[in-house]
């Protein structure tokens, strides 16, 4: 109990010292404030970008494998010559997989290209997507009004279209409901059956924003662009991605090799891709950003730490006489040490808290497609870092104060 009382008394002395020298306290904590603000801001921006990209990639289909001609390789030395002569995916292969897969929740054939959509004098170059019936079970198709494709429309090459929010606004400016209206694609009339909700800008572009896209049945798309030789992918979604991804990929591989008559010694003439490869690619970039930003911020913390250490040495010099009186009255060395150590830690923690508060205030600023989120983990990291800097900066001055000879200290001026 005696130790606890002395510990609390040390905290009280440290707090009073900070309040007595308010201007010096404010100037001392500025360096730590800037350092903690910098490092927490960097980690918060990177974490927010990471979360935003993960959410965007998940919207394209979590737990989905894409079977196609080309592998998705993010590299400067892409060996395209290995894959150029591979056969493209065929609609009958999609039907074969659809009929025979046992571990898939949904399957869709997908292709897309830039083309111009027209409505009288209005037109827009759009990412036109050809999709089959289950595409809305694989990727988010957020219909605001109207309906999704019917099975007979996707099977029988119906001339119907779903418009993204920006496409609808470009073709039908200042119009509300346009369900039932017609537009032209390659000179052919299509009936508008749905409009999609506005999503806004994305952090990354994976095929473009849904706002700038339009969707038609794949069979219609294939007949429309038959001369241009479509190169679709087949998207397959697993029932349980965490446990069944290897099973699904193995089943898809076996069925595709069987369908194409590949011998055991022959390599696959198709690729199986996953969007989590993109996640890993961005994670490596974010890890580098964290390291680089952290190193820069640590220089600010270093300056702040030296500032606190300097002020603590001045504080020890100013209060040498008081230290001597306290020790002559029986104060232990750890009582003196804790006074100055707590003062340094308080200085650093206050500076860190102000820096974290500034980052929190930044979260209310509109950064467009980036939603800034200050996580509890980053707050705790900032406070722990500030505490560490305080201990590191204050331990030497506190140790010097604790080791002072009481007689010499009392005689000092």
Coordinates of C-alpha atoms in Angstrom, one line a residue:
X1 CA 0.0 0.0 0.0
X2 CA 2.9 2.3 0.8
X3 CA 4.4 1.7 -2.7
X4 CA 1.0 2.4 -4.3
X5 CA 0.5 5.7 -2.4
X6 CA 4.0 6.8 -3.4
X7 CA 3.3 5.8 -7.0
X8 CA 0.1 7.9 -7.0
X9 CA 2.0 10.8 -5.4
X10 CA 4.6 10.6 -8.1
X11 CA 1.9 10.9 -10.7
X12 CA 0.4 13.9 -8.9
X13 CA 3.8 15.6 -8.8
X14 CA 4.3 14.9 -12.5
X15 CA 0.9 16.3 -13.5
X16 CA 1.4 19.5 -11.4
X17 CA 4.8 20.1 -13.0
X18 CA 3.1 19.9 -16.4
X19 CA 0.4 22.3 -15.4
X20 CA 2.8 24.7 -13.9
X21 CA 4.8 25.0 -17.1
X22 CA 1.9 25.0 -19.6
X23 CA 3.6 26.8 -22.4
X24 CA 6.7 24.6 -22.2
X25 CA 4.5 21.5 -22.1
X26 CA 2.6 22.5 -25.2
X27 CA 5.8 23.2 -27.2
X28 CA 7.4 20.0 -26.0
X29 CA 4.5 17.7 -27.1
X30 CA 4.3 19.3 -30.6
X31 CA 7.0 17.0 -32.0
X32 CA 5.3 13.9 -30.7
X33 CA 2.0 15.1 -31.9
X34 CA 3.3 15.5 -35.5
X35 CA 5.1 12.1 -35.3
X36 CA 2.1 10.2 -34.0
X37 CA -0.2 12.0 -36.4
X38 CA 2.0 11.1 -39.3
X39 CA 2.4 7.4 -38.5
X40 CA -1.2 6.8 -37.5
X41 CA -2.4 8.8 -40.6
X42 CA -0.3 6.6 -42.9
X43 CA -1.5 3.4 -41.4
X44 CA -5.1 4.6 -41.4
X45 CA -5.0 5.6 -45.1
X46 CA -3.4 2.3 -46.1
X47 CA -5.8 0.2 -44.0
X48 CA -8.8 2.1 -45.4
X49 CA -7.5 1.6 -49.0
X50 CA -7.0 -2.0 -48.2
X51 CA -10.5 -2.4 -46.8
X52 CA -12.0 -0.5 -49.7
X53 CA -10.3 -2.6 -52.3
X54 CA -11.2 -5.8 -50.5
X55 CA -14.9 -4.8 -50.5
X56 CA -14.8 -3.8 -54.1
X57 CA -13.2 -7.1 -55.1
X58 CA -15.7 -9.0 -53.0
X59 CA -18.5 -7.3 -54.9
X60 CA -17.2 -8.9 -58.1
X61 CA -17.7 -12.3 -56.5
X62 CA -16.2 -13.7 -53.3
X63 CA -15.2 -17.3 -53.6
X64 CA -15.3 -17.3 -57.4
X65 CA -12.9 -18.9 -59.9
X66 CA -12.7 -17.6 -63.4
X67 CA -12.0 -20.1 -66.2
X68 CA -10.6 -18.5 -69.3
X69 CA -7.9 -18.4 -72.1
X70 CA -5.6 -16.0 -70.3
X71 CA -4.0 -16.2 -66.9
X72 CA -4.3 -13.1 -64.7
X73 CA -0.6 -12.3 -64.1
X74 CA 0.4 -8.8 -62.9
X75 CA 3.9 -8.7 -64.3
X76 CA 5.9 -6.6 -66.6
X77 CA 7.2 -9.7 -68.4
X78 CA 3.8 -11.3 -69.3
X79 CA 4.5 -14.4 -71.5
X80 CA 1.6 -13.8 -73.9
X81 CA 3.2 -16.0 -76.6
X82 CA 2.5 -19.1 -74.4
X83 CA -1.3 -18.4 -74.4
X84 CA -2.1 -16.7 -77.7
X85 CA -2.9 -20.0 -79.5
X86 CA -5.1 -21.4 -76.8
X87 CA -8.7 -21.9 -77.7
X88 CA -11.2 -19.5 -76.3
X89 CA -14.0 -20.6 -73.9
X90 CA -17.1 -21.7 -75.7
X91 CA -20.8 -21.5 -74.7
X92 CA -21.1 -25.3 -75.0
X93 CA -18.3 -25.6 -72.5
X94 CA -20.1 -23.3 -70.1
X95 CA -23.2 -25.5 -70.5
X96 CA -21.1 -28.6 -69.9
X97 CA -19.7 -27.3 -66.7
X98 CA -23.2 -26.1 -65.6
X99 CA -24.6 -29.6 -66.1
X100 CA -21.8 -31.5 -64.5
X101 CA -20.3 -29.4 -61.6
X102 CA -21.3 -30.7 -58.2
X103 CA -19.5 -28.2 -55.9
X104 CA -20.7 -24.9 -57.5
X105 CA -23.3 -22.6 -56.1
X106 CA -23.6 -20.6 -59.4
X107 CA -22.0 -20.4 -62.8
X108 CA -22.1 -17.8 -65.5
X109 CA -20.4 -17.0 -68.8
X110 CA -19.1 -13.4 -69.1
X111 CA -17.6 -11.2 -71.8
X112 CA -17.4 -7.5 -72.3
X113 CA -16.2 -4.8 -74.7
X114 CA -16.4 -1.0 -75.3
X115 CA -19.2 -0.1 -77.6
X116 CA -21.6 2.9 -78.2
X117 CA -25.2 2.9 -77.0
X118 CA -27.6 5.4 -78.6
X119 CA -31.0 6.9 -77.9
X120 CA -32.0 9.3 -80.6
X121 CA -29.4 12.2 -80.4
X122 CA -27.9 10.9 -77.1
X123 CA -25.0 8.4 -77.1
X124 CA -22.4 7.1 -74.7
X125 CA -19.4 4.8 -75.1
X126 CA -20.1 2.0 -72.6
X127 CA -18.6 -1.2 -71.2
X128 CA -21.2 -3.6 -72.6
X129 CA -21.3 -6.9 -70.7
X130 CA -22.8 -10.1 -72.0
X131 CA -23.8 -12.4 -69.0
X132 CA -25.8 -15.5 -68.5
X133 CA -28.6 -16.2 -66.0
X134 CA -26.7 -16.7 -62.7
X135 CA -24.4 -13.7 -63.1
X136 CA -26.4 -11.8 -60.4
X137 CA -25.6 -14.6 -57.9
X138 CA -21.9 -14.3 -58.6
X139 CA -21.4 -10.5 -58.7
X140 CA -23.5 -7.6 -57.4
X141 CA -26.1 -6.4 -59.9
X142 CA -27.9 -3.8 -57.8
X143 CA -31.2 -3.2 -59.7
X144 CA -32.9 0.0 -58.5
X145 CA -36.0 -0.3 -60.7
X146 CA -37.2 -3.0 -63.1
X147 CA -36.0 -6.6 -63.0
X148 CA -33.1 -8.9 -63.8
X149 CA -33.0 -11.2 -66.9
X150 CA -35.5 -14.1 -67.1
X151 CA -34.1 -17.5 -68.0
X152 CA -35.9 -17.6 -71.4
X153 CA -34.3 -14.2 -72.2
X154 CA -30.7 -15.4 -71.5
X155 CA -31.3 -18.7 -73.3
X156 CA -33.1 -17.3 -76.4
X157 CA -31.0 -14.2 -77.2
X158 CA -33.6 -11.6 -76.2
X159 CA -32.9 -8.0 -77.1
X160 CA -33.2 -6.6 -73.5
X161 CA -30.7 -4.4 -71.6
X162 CA -30.0 -3.3 -68.0
X163 CA -28.5 0.2 -67.8
X164 CA -25.9 1.5 -65.3
X165 CA -26.8 4.7 -63.5
X166 CA -24.4 6.9 -65.6
X167 CA -25.5 5.3 -68.9
X168 CA -29.1 5.8 -68.1
X169 CA -28.4 9.5 -67.3
X170 CA -26.4 10.0 -70.6
X171 CA -29.1 8.3 -72.8
X172 CA -32.1 9.7 -71.0
X173 CA -31.1 13.0 -69.4
X174 CA -33.4 14.4 -66.8
X175 CA -35.7 11.4 -67.1
X176 CA -37.1 9.3 -64.2
X177 CA -38.4 5.8 -65.0
X178 CA -37.2 4.6 -68.5
X179 CA -38.3 1.0 -68.1
X180 CA -39.8 -0.2 -71.4
X181 CA -37.9 2.5 -73.5
X182 CA -35.7 1.3 -76.4
X183 CA -32.1 2.1 -77.2
X184 CA -29.8 1.0 -80.1
X185 CA -26.7 -1.1 -79.9
X186 CA -24.9 -1.7 -83.2
X187 CA -28.1 -0.4 -84.9
X188 CA -30.3 -3.0 -83.2
X189 CA -33.1 -2.0 -80.8
X190 CA -33.0 -3.2 -77.2
X191 CA -35.7 -2.8 -74.6
X192 CA -34.6 -1.4 -71.2
X193 CA -35.8 -3.7 -68.5
X194 CA -33.9 -2.3 -65.5
X195 CA -31.8 0.5 -64.1
X196 CA -29.0 -0.1 -61.6
X197 CA -28.3 1.8 -58.4
X198 CA -25.6 4.4 -58.5
X199 CA -22.4 3.1 -57.0
X200 CA -19.9 5.9 -57.5
X201 CA -16.2 5.9 -58.2
X202 CA -14.1 2.8 -57.2
X203 CA -10.6 2.8 -55.7
X204 CA -9.5 0.5 -58.5
X205 CA -10.9 -0.3 -61.9
X206 CA -11.8 -3.9 -62.4
X207 CA -13.6 -3.8 -65.6
X208 CA -14.9 -0.3 -64.9
X209 CA -17.6 1.1 -62.5
X210 CA -21.0 -0.6 -62.8
X211 CA -22.4 2.9 -63.3
X212 CA -20.7 3.0 -66.7
X213 CA -21.8 -0.5 -67.8
X214 CA -24.8 -2.0 -69.5
X215 CA -25.8 -5.7 -69.4
X216 CA -27.4 -7.9 -72.1
X217 CA -27.8 -11.7 -72.3
X218 CA -24.6 -13.5 -73.3
X219 CA -26.3 -15.3 -76.2
X220 CA -27.4 -12.0 -77.6
X221 CA -23.9 -10.5 -77.0
X222 CA -22.3 -13.5 -78.8
X223 CA -24.5 -13.2 -81.9
X224 CA -24.0 -9.4 -81.9
X225 CA -20.2 -9.6 -81.9
X226 CA -19.7 -13.0 -83.6
X227 CA -17.4 -11.6 -86.2
X228 CA -15.1 -10.1 -83.6
X229 CA -14.6 -13.5 -81.9
X230 CA -15.6 -13.0 -78.3
X231 CA -13.2 -14.3 -75.6
X232 CA -15.4 -14.9 -72.6
X233 CA -14.6 -16.2 -69.1
X234 CA -16.6 -18.7 -67.2
X235 CA -17.2 -17.7 -63.5
X236 CA -17.9 -20.4 -61.0
X237 CA -18.9 -19.7 -57.4
X238 CA -18.2 -22.3 -54.6
X239 CA -20.7 -23.2 -51.9
X240 CA -18.1 -22.9 -49.1
X241 CA -15.1 -21.0 -50.4
X242 CA -13.0 -21.3 -47.3
X243 CA -13.2 -25.1 -47.2
X244 CA -14.0 -26.0 -50.8
X245 CA -11.8 -23.9 -53.1
X246 CA -9.3 -26.7 -53.8
X247 CA -12.2 -29.1 -54.4
X248 CA -13.9 -26.7 -56.8
X249 CA -10.7 -25.9 -58.7
X250 CA -9.8 -29.6 -59.0
X251 CA -13.3 -30.4 -60.3
X252 CA -13.3 -27.6 -62.8
X253 CA -9.8 -28.6 -64.0
X254 CA -10.8 -32.3 -64.4
X255 CA -14.0 -31.4 -66.3
X256 CA -12.3 -29.0 -68.7
X257 CA -9.5 -31.4 -69.5
X258 CA -12.0 -34.1 -70.1
X259 CA -14.2 -31.8 -72.3
X260 CA -11.1 -30.7 -74.4
X261 CA -9.7 -34.3 -74.6
X262 CA -6.4 -33.4 -73.1
X263 CA -4.0 -36.3 -72.5
X264 CA -2.4 -36.8 -69.0
X265 CA 1.0 -35.6 -70.3
X266 CA -0.5 -32.4 -71.9
X267 CA -0.6 -29.1 -70.1
X268 CA -3.9 -27.3 -69.5
X269 CA -4.9 -25.1 -72.4
X270 CA -7.0 -22.9 -70.2
X271 CA -6.4 -20.9 -67.0
X272 CA -8.1 -20.8 -63.7
X273 CA -7.9 -17.4 -62.0
X274 CA -9.1 -15.9 -58.7
X275 CA -9.5 -12.3 -57.7
X276 CA -7.7 -12.9 -54.4
X277 CA -4.5 -12.8 -56.5
X278 CA -5.3 -9.1 -57.0
X279 CA -5.8 -8.8 -53.2
X280 CA -2.3 -10.2 -52.6
X281 CA -0.8 -7.9 -55.3
X282 CA -2.3 -4.8 -53.5
X283 CA -1.3 -6.1 -50.1
X284 CA 2.3 -6.2 -51.1
X285 CA 2.0 -2.6 -52.3
X286 CA 0.3 -1.6 -49.1
X287 CA 3.0 -3.3 -47.0
X288 CA 5.6 -1.3 -48.7
X289 CA 3.6 1.9 -48.2
X290 CA 3.3 1.1 -44.5
X291 CA 7.1 0.6 -44.2
X292 CA 8.0 3.7 -46.1
X293 CA 5.4 5.9 -44.3
X294 CA 6.4 4.4 -40.9
X295 CA 10.1 5.2 -41.5
X296 CA 9.3 8.8 -42.4
X297 CA 7.0 9.2 -39.4
X298 CA 9.6 7.7 -37.1
X299 CA 12.0 10.6 -37.9
X300 CA 9.3 13.0 -36.6
X301 CA 8.9 10.8 -33.5
X302 CA 12.7 10.9 -33.0
X303 CA 12.7 14.7 -33.1
X304 CA 9.8 14.7 -30.7
X305 CA 11.6 12.3 -28.4
X306 CA 14.8 14.4 -28.3
X307 CA 12.6 17.5 -27.5
X308 CA 11.0 15.7 -24.5
X309 CA 14.4 14.5 -23.3
X310 CA 15.8 18.0 -23.5
X311 CA 12.9 19.5 -21.6
X312 CA 13.2 16.7 -18.9
X313 CA 16.8 17.5 -18.3
X314 CA 15.9 21.2 -17.9
X315 CA 13.1 20.2 -15.5
X316 CA 15.6 18.1 -13.4
X317 CA 17.9 21.1 -13.3
X318 CA 15.2 23.5 -12.2
X319 CA 13.9 21.1 -9.5
X320 CA 17.2 19.9 -8.1
X321 CA 16.7 21.7 -4.8
X322 CA 13.2 20.2 -4.4
X323 CA 14.6 16.7 -5.2
X324 CA 17.1 17.2 -2.4
X325 CA 14.4 18.2 0.1
X326 CA 12.2 15.2 -0.8
X327 CA 15.1 12.8 -0.5
X328 CA 16.1 14.3 2.9
X329 CA 12.6 13.7 4.1
X330 CA 12.9 10.0 3.2
X331 CA 11.8 9.8 -0.5
X332 CA 13.1 6.7 -2.2
X333 CA 15.0 6.8 -5.5
X334 CA 12.1 5.1 -7.3
X335 CA 9.7 7.9 -6.0
X336 CA 11.9 10.5 -7.7
X337 CA 12.5 8.4 -10.8
X338 CA 8.7 7.9 -11.3
X339 CA 8.0 11.6 -11.0
X340 CA 10.1 12.5 -14.0
X341 CA 9.4 9.3 -15.9
X342 CA 5.6 9.9 -15.6
X343 CA 6.1 13.5 -16.6
X344 CA 7.8 12.4 -19.8
X345 CA 5.2 9.7 -20.5
X346 CA 2.3 12.2 -19.9
X347 CA 3.9 14.7 -22.3
X348 CA 4.2 12.0 -25.0
X349 CA 0.8 10.6 -24.4
X350 CA -0.9 14.0 -24.6
X351 CA 1.0 14.7 -27.8
X352 CA 0.0 11.3 -29.2
X353 CA -3.7 11.7 -28.2
X354 CA -3.8 15.1 -30.0
X355 CA -2.2 13.5 -33.1
X356 CA -4.8 10.6 -33.0
X357 CA -7.6 13.2 -32.6
X358 CA -6.4 15.1 -35.7
X359 CA -6.5 11.8 -37.7
X360 CA -10.0 11.1 -36.4
X361 CA -11.0 14.6 -37.5
X362 CA -9.7 13.8 -41.0
X363 CA -12.1 10.8 -41.2
X364 CA -14.9 13.3 -41.6
X365 CA -13.3 14.8 -44.8
X366 CA -14.6 13.6 -48.1
X367 CA -11.8 11.8 -50.0
X368 CA -14.1 10.7 -52.8
X369 CA -14.1 6.9 -53.2
X370 CA -11.8 6.4 -50.2
X371 CA -13.7 6.1 -46.9
X372 CA -11.2 6.9 -44.1
X373 CA -11.7 4.6 -41.0
X374 CA -9.7 5.1 -37.9
X375 CA -9.5 1.6 -36.3
X376 CA -9.1 0.7 -32.7
X377 CA -5.9 -1.1 -33.6
X378 CA -4.4 2.0 -35.0
X379 CA -5.5 4.1 -32.0
X380 CA -3.9 1.6 -29.6
X381 CA -0.7 1.4 -31.8
X382 CA -0.5 5.2 -31.6
X383 CA -0.9 5.4 -27.9
X384 CA 1.5 2.5 -27.2
X385 CA 4.1 4.2 -29.5
X386 CA 3.7 7.5 -27.7
X387 CA 4.1 5.7 -24.3
X388 CA 7.3 4.0 -25.6
X389 CA 8.7 7.3 -26.8
X390 CA 7.9 8.9 -23.4
X391 CA 9.7 6.1 -21.5
X392 CA 12.6 6.2 -23.9
X393 CA 12.9 10.0 -23.7
X394 CA 12.4 10.3 -19.9
X395 CA 14.3 7.3 -18.5
X396 CA 17.8 8.9 -18.5
X397 CA 16.7 12.3 -17.0
X398 CA 14.6 10.4 -14.4
X399 CA 17.5 8.2 -13.6
X400 CA 19.9 11.2 -13.2
X401 CA 17.3 12.8 -10.9
X402 CA 16.9 9.7 -8.8
X403 CA 20.7 9.3 -8.3
X404 CA 21.2 12.9 -7.0
X405 CA 22.9 13.2 -3.7
X406 CA 20.4 14.9 -1.3
X407 CA 23.0 17.2 0.4
X408 CA 24.4 18.4 -2.9
X409 CA 20.9 18.8 -4.4
X410 CA 19.7 20.9 -1.4
X411 CA 22.7 23.2 -1.7
X412 CA 22.1 23.8 -5.5
X413 CA 20.4 27.0 -6.7

